[in-house]
XYZ file of N, CA and C in Angstrom:
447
model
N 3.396 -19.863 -29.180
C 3.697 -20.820 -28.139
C 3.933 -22.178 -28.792
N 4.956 -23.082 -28.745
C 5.255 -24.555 -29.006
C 4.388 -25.085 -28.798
N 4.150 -26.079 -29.357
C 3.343 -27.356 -29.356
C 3.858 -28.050 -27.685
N 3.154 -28.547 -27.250
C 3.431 -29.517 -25.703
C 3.984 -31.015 -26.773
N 5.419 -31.570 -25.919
C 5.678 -32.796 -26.132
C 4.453 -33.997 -25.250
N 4.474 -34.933 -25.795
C 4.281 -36.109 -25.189
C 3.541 -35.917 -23.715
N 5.008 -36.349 -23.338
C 5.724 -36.308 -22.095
C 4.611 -34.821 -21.477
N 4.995 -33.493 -21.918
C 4.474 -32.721 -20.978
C 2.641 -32.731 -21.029
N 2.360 -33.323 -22.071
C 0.531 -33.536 -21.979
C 0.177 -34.324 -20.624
N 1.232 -35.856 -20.901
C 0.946 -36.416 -19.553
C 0.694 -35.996 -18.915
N 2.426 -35.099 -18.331
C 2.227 -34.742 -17.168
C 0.798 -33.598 -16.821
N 0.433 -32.732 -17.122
C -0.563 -31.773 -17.757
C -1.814 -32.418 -17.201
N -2.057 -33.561 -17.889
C -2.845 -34.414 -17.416
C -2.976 -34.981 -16.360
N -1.828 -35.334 -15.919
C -1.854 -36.198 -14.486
C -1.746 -34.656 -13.189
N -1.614 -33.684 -13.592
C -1.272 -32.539 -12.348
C -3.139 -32.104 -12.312
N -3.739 -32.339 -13.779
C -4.819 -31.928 -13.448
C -6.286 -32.790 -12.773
N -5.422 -33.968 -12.713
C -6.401 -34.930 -12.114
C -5.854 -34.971 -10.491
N -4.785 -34.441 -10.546
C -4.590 -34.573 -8.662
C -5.418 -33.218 -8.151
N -5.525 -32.340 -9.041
C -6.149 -31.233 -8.368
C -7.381 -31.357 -8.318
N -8.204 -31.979 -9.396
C -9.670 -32.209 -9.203
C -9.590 -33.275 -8.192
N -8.778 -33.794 -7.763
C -9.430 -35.150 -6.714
C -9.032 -34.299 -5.549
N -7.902 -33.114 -4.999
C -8.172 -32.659 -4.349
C -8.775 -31.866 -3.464
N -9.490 -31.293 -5.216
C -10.746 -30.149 -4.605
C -11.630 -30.990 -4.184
N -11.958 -32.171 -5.066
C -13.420 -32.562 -4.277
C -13.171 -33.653 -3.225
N -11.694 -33.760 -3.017
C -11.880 -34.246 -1.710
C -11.835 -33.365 -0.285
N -11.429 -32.275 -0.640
C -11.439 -31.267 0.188
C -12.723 -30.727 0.395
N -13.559 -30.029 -0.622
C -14.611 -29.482 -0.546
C -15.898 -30.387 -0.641
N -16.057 -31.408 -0.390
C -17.344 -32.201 -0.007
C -17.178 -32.896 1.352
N -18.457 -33.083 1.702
C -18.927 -33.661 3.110
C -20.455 -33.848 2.893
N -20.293 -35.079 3.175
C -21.973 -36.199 2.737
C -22.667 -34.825 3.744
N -22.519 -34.292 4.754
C -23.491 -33.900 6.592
C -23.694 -32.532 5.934
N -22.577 -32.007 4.822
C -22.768 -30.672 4.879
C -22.001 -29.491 5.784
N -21.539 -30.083 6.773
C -20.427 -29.621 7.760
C -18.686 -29.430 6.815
N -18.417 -28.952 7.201
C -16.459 -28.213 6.930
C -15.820 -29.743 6.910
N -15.406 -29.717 6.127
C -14.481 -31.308 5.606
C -13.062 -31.290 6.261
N -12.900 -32.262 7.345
C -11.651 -32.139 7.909
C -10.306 -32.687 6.834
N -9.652 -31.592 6.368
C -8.549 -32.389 4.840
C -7.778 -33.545 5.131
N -7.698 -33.500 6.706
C -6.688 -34.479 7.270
C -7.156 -35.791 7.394
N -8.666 -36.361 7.036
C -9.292 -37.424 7.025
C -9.301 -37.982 5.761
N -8.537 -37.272 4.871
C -8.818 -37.359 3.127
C -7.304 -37.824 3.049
N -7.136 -39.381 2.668
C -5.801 -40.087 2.272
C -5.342 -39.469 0.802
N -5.843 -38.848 -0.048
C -5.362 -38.188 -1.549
C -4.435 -36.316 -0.577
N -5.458 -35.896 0.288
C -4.999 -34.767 1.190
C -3.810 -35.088 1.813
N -3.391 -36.141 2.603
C -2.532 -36.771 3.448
C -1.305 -36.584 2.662
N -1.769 -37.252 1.588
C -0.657 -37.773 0.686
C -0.052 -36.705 -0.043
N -0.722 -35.619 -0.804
C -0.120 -34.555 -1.461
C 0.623 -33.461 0.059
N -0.319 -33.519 1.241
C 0.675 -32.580 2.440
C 1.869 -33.655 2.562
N 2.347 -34.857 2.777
C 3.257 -35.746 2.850
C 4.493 -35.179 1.584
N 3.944 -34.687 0.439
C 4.659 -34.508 -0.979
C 4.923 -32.834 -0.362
N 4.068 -32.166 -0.574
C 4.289 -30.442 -0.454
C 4.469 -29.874 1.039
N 4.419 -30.735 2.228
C 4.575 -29.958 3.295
C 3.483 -29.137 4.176
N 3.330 -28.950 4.755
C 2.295 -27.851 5.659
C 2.982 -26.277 5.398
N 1.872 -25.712 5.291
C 2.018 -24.273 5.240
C 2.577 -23.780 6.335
N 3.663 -22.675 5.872
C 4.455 -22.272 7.206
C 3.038 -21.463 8.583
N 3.470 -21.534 9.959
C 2.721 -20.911 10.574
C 2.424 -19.673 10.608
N 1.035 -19.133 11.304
C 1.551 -17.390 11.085
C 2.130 -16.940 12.312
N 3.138 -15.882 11.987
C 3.897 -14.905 12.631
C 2.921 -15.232 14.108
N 3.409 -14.802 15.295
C 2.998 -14.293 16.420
C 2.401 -12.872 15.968
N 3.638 -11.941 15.395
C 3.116 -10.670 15.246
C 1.901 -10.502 14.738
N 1.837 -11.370 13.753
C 0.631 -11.099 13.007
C -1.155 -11.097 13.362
N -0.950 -11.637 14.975
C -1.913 -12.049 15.100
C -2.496 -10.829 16.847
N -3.613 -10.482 16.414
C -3.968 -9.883 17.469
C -5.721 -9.738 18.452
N -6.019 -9.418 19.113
C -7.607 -9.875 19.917
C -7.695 -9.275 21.393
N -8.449 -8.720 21.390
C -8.628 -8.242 23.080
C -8.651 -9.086 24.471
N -8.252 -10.285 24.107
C -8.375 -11.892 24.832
C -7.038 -12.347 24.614
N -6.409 -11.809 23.925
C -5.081 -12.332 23.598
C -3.693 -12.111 24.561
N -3.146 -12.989 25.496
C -2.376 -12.483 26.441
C -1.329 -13.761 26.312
N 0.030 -13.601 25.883
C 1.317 -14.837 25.996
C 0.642 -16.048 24.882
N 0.618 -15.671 23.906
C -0.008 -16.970 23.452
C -1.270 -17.758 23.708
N -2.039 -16.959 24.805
C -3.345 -17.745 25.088
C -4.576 -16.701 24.838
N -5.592 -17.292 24.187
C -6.610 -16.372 24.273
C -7.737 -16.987 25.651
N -8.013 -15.983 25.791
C -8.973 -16.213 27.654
C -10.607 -15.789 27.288
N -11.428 -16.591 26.756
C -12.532 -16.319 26.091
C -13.479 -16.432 27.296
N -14.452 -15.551 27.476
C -15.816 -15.657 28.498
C -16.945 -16.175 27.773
N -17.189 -15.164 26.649
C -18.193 -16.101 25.986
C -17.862 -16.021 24.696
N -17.252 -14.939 24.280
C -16.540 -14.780 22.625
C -15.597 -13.722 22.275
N -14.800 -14.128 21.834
C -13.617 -13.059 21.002
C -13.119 -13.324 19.058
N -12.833 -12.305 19.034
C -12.188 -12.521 17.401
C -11.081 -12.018 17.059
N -10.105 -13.384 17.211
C -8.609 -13.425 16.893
C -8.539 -12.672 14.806
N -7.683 -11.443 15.246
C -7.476 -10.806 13.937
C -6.033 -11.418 13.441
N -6.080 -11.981 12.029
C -4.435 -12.533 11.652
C -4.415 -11.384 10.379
N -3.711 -10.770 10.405
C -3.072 -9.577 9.239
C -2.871 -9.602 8.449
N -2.964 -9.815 7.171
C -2.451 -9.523 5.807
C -0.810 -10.103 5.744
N -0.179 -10.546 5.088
C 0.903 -10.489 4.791
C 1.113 -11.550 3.606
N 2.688 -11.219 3.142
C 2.863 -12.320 1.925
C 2.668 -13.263 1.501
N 2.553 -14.022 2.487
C 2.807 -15.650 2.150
C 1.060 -15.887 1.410
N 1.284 -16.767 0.679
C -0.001 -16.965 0.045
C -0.703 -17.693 1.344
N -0.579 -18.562 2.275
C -1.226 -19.786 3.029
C -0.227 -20.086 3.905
N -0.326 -19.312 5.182
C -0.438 -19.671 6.432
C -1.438 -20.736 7.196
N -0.810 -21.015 8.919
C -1.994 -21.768 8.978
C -1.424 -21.582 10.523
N -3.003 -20.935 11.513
C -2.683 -21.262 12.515
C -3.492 -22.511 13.628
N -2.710 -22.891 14.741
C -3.397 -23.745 14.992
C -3.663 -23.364 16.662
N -5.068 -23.911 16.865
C -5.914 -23.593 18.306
C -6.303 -25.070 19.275
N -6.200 -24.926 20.287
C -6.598 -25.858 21.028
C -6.999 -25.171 22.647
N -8.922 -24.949 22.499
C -9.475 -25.466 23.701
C -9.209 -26.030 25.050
N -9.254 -25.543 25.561
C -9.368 -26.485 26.781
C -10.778 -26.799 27.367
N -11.830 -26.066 26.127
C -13.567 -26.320 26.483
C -14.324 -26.431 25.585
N -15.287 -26.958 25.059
C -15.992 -27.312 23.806
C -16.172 -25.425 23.177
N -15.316 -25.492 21.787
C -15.315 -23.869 21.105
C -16.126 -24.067 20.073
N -16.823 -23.056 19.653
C -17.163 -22.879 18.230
C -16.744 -21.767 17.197
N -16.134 -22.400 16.192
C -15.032 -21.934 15.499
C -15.584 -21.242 14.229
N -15.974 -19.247 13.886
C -16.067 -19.466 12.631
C -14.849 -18.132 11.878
N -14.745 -18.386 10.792
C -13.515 -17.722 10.200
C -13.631 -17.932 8.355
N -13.552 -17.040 7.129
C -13.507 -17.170 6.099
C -12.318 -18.010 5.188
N -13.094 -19.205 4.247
C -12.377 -20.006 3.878
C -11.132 -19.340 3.298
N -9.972 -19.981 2.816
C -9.173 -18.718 2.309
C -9.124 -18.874 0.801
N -8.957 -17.420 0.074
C -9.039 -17.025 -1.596
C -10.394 -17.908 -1.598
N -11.342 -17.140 -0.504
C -12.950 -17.531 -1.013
C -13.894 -16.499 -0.048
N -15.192 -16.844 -0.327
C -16.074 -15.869 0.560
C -16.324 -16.672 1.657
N -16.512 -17.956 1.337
C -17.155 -19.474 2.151
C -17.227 -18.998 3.387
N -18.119 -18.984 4.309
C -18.250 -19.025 5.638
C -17.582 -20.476 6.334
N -16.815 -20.749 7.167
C -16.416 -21.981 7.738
C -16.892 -22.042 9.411
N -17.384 -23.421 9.622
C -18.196 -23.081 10.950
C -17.873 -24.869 11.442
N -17.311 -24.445 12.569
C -16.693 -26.114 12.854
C -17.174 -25.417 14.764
N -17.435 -26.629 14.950
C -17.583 -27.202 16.228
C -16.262 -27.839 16.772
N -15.214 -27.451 17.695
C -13.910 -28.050 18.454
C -14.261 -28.514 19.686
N -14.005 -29.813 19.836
C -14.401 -30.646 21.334
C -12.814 -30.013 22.155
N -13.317 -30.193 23.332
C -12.062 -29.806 24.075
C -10.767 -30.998 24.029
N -9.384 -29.863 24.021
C -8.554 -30.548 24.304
C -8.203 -30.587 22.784
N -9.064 -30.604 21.532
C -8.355 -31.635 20.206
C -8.464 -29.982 19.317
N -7.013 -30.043 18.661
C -6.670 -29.146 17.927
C -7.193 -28.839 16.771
N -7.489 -27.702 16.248
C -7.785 -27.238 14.903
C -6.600 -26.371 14.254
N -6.231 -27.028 12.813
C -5.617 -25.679 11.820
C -6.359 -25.225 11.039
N -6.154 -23.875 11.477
C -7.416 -22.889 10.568
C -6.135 -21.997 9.378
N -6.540 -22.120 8.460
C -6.052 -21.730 6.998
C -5.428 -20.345 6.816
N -5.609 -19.385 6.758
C -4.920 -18.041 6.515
C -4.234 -17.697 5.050
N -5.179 -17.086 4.210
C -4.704 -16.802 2.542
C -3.802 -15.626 3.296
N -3.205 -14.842 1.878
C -2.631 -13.275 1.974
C -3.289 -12.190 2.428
N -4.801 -12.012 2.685
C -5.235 -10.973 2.903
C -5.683 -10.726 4.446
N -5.165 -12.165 5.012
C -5.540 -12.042 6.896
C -7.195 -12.511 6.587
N -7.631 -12.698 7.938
C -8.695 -13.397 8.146
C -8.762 -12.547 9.750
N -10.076 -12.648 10.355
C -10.464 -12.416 11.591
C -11.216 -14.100 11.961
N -11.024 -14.739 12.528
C -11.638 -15.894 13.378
C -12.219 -15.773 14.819
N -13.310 -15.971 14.545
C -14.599 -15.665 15.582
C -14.402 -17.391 16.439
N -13.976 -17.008 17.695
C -14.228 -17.921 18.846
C -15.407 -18.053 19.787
N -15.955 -18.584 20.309
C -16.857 -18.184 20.932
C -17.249 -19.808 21.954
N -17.091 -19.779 23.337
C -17.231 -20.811 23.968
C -17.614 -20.211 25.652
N -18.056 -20.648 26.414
C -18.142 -20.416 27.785
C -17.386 -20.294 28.556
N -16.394 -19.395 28.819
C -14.985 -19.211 29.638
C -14.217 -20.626 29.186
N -13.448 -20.309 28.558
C -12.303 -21.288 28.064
C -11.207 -20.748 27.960
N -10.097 -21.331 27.740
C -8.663 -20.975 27.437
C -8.123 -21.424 25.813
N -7.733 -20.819 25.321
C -7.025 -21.630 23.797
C -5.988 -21.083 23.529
N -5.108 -22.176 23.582
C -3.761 -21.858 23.191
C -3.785 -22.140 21.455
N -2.701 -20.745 21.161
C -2.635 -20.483 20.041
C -0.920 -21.262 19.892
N -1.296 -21.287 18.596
C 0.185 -21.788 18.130
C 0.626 -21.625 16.800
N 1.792 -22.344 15.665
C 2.142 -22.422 14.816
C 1.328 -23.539 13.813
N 2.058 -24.296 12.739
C 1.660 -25.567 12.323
C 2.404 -27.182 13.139
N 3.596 -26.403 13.846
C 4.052 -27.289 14.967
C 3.302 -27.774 16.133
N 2.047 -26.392 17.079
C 1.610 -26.653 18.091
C 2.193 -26.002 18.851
C-alpha cells in the first residue's frame, strides 16, 4: 500500500475528528435518557452536508393496529419494519396522545426508550436488518410516515 500524501493525512484526520464529535454528540445525554441528534448543531450540520436517510417503504412496514397509514393503539402495539437494503432508513410517528416509544438502536443491541408528548413527531432510525418498535399509549392514533411526514 503507498504511503498517504500530505494532503490525504489531513484529510484522514479531519474525517476522523467529525466522527468522534459525532458519536459523542449523538451518544451522550447529561439525564441518561436517548439524545435527541436534532438538538446537536455538529448533527444539524453534517444532516445539512449528507441529507436525511431515505424513508422506509410503506411495504415494509407492518402491525395488527396498522390500517391506511395510521396505527390505532388501545394500550400497545409493535410496528414490524423488515429487513431490506438500504443501510438507514428512518421512519417517522406522530401521536395524537402522550406515546411511549421503545425500538433497537440501529447496527447496535442498545435498547432506545423515549417518551413522545402528543402532537410532536419522532424519527425512529431503521439499520438493514428491520427493527420491531414497541408503541404503547392509552387509545391513541399515530400517524406513520416517511422522513418528509
Amino acid at each position: 500500500m503507498p504511503a498517504l500524501t500530505r494532503g490525504q493525512k489531513i484529510l484522514a484526520a479531519v474525517a476522523v475528528l467529525i466522527v468522534a464529535l459525532f458519536v459523542t454528540g449523538v451518544a451522550t445525554a447529561d439525564d441518561g435518557t436517548m439524545a435527541d441528534p436534532q438538538d446537536n448543531a455538529l448533527v444539524r450540520t453534517l444532516g445539512d452536508w449528507f441529507g436525511d436517510p431515505d424513508p422506509v417503504d410503506p411495504a415494509d412496514m407492518s402491525a395488527p393496529c396498522l390500517t391506511d397509514g395510521v396505527l390505532v393503539v388501545e394500550t400497545g402495539c409493535v410496528l414490524t419494519v423488515a429487513a431490506a437494503d438500504s443501510d438507514l432508513r428512518e421512519v417517522e410517528l406522530r401521536p395524537d396522545g402522550d406515546l411511549r416509544l421503545r425500538t433497537r438502536a440501529p447496527h447496535d443491541d442498545t435498547v432506545l426508550d423515549r417518551d413522545v408528548p402528543a402532537g410532536e413527531a419522532v424519527r425512529v432510525a431503521v439499520d438493514d436488518q428491520g427493527v420491531d418498535i414497541t408503541l404503547e399509549c392509552d387509545k391513541c392514533t399515530v400517524t406513520v410516515g416517511g422522513s418528509d411526514g
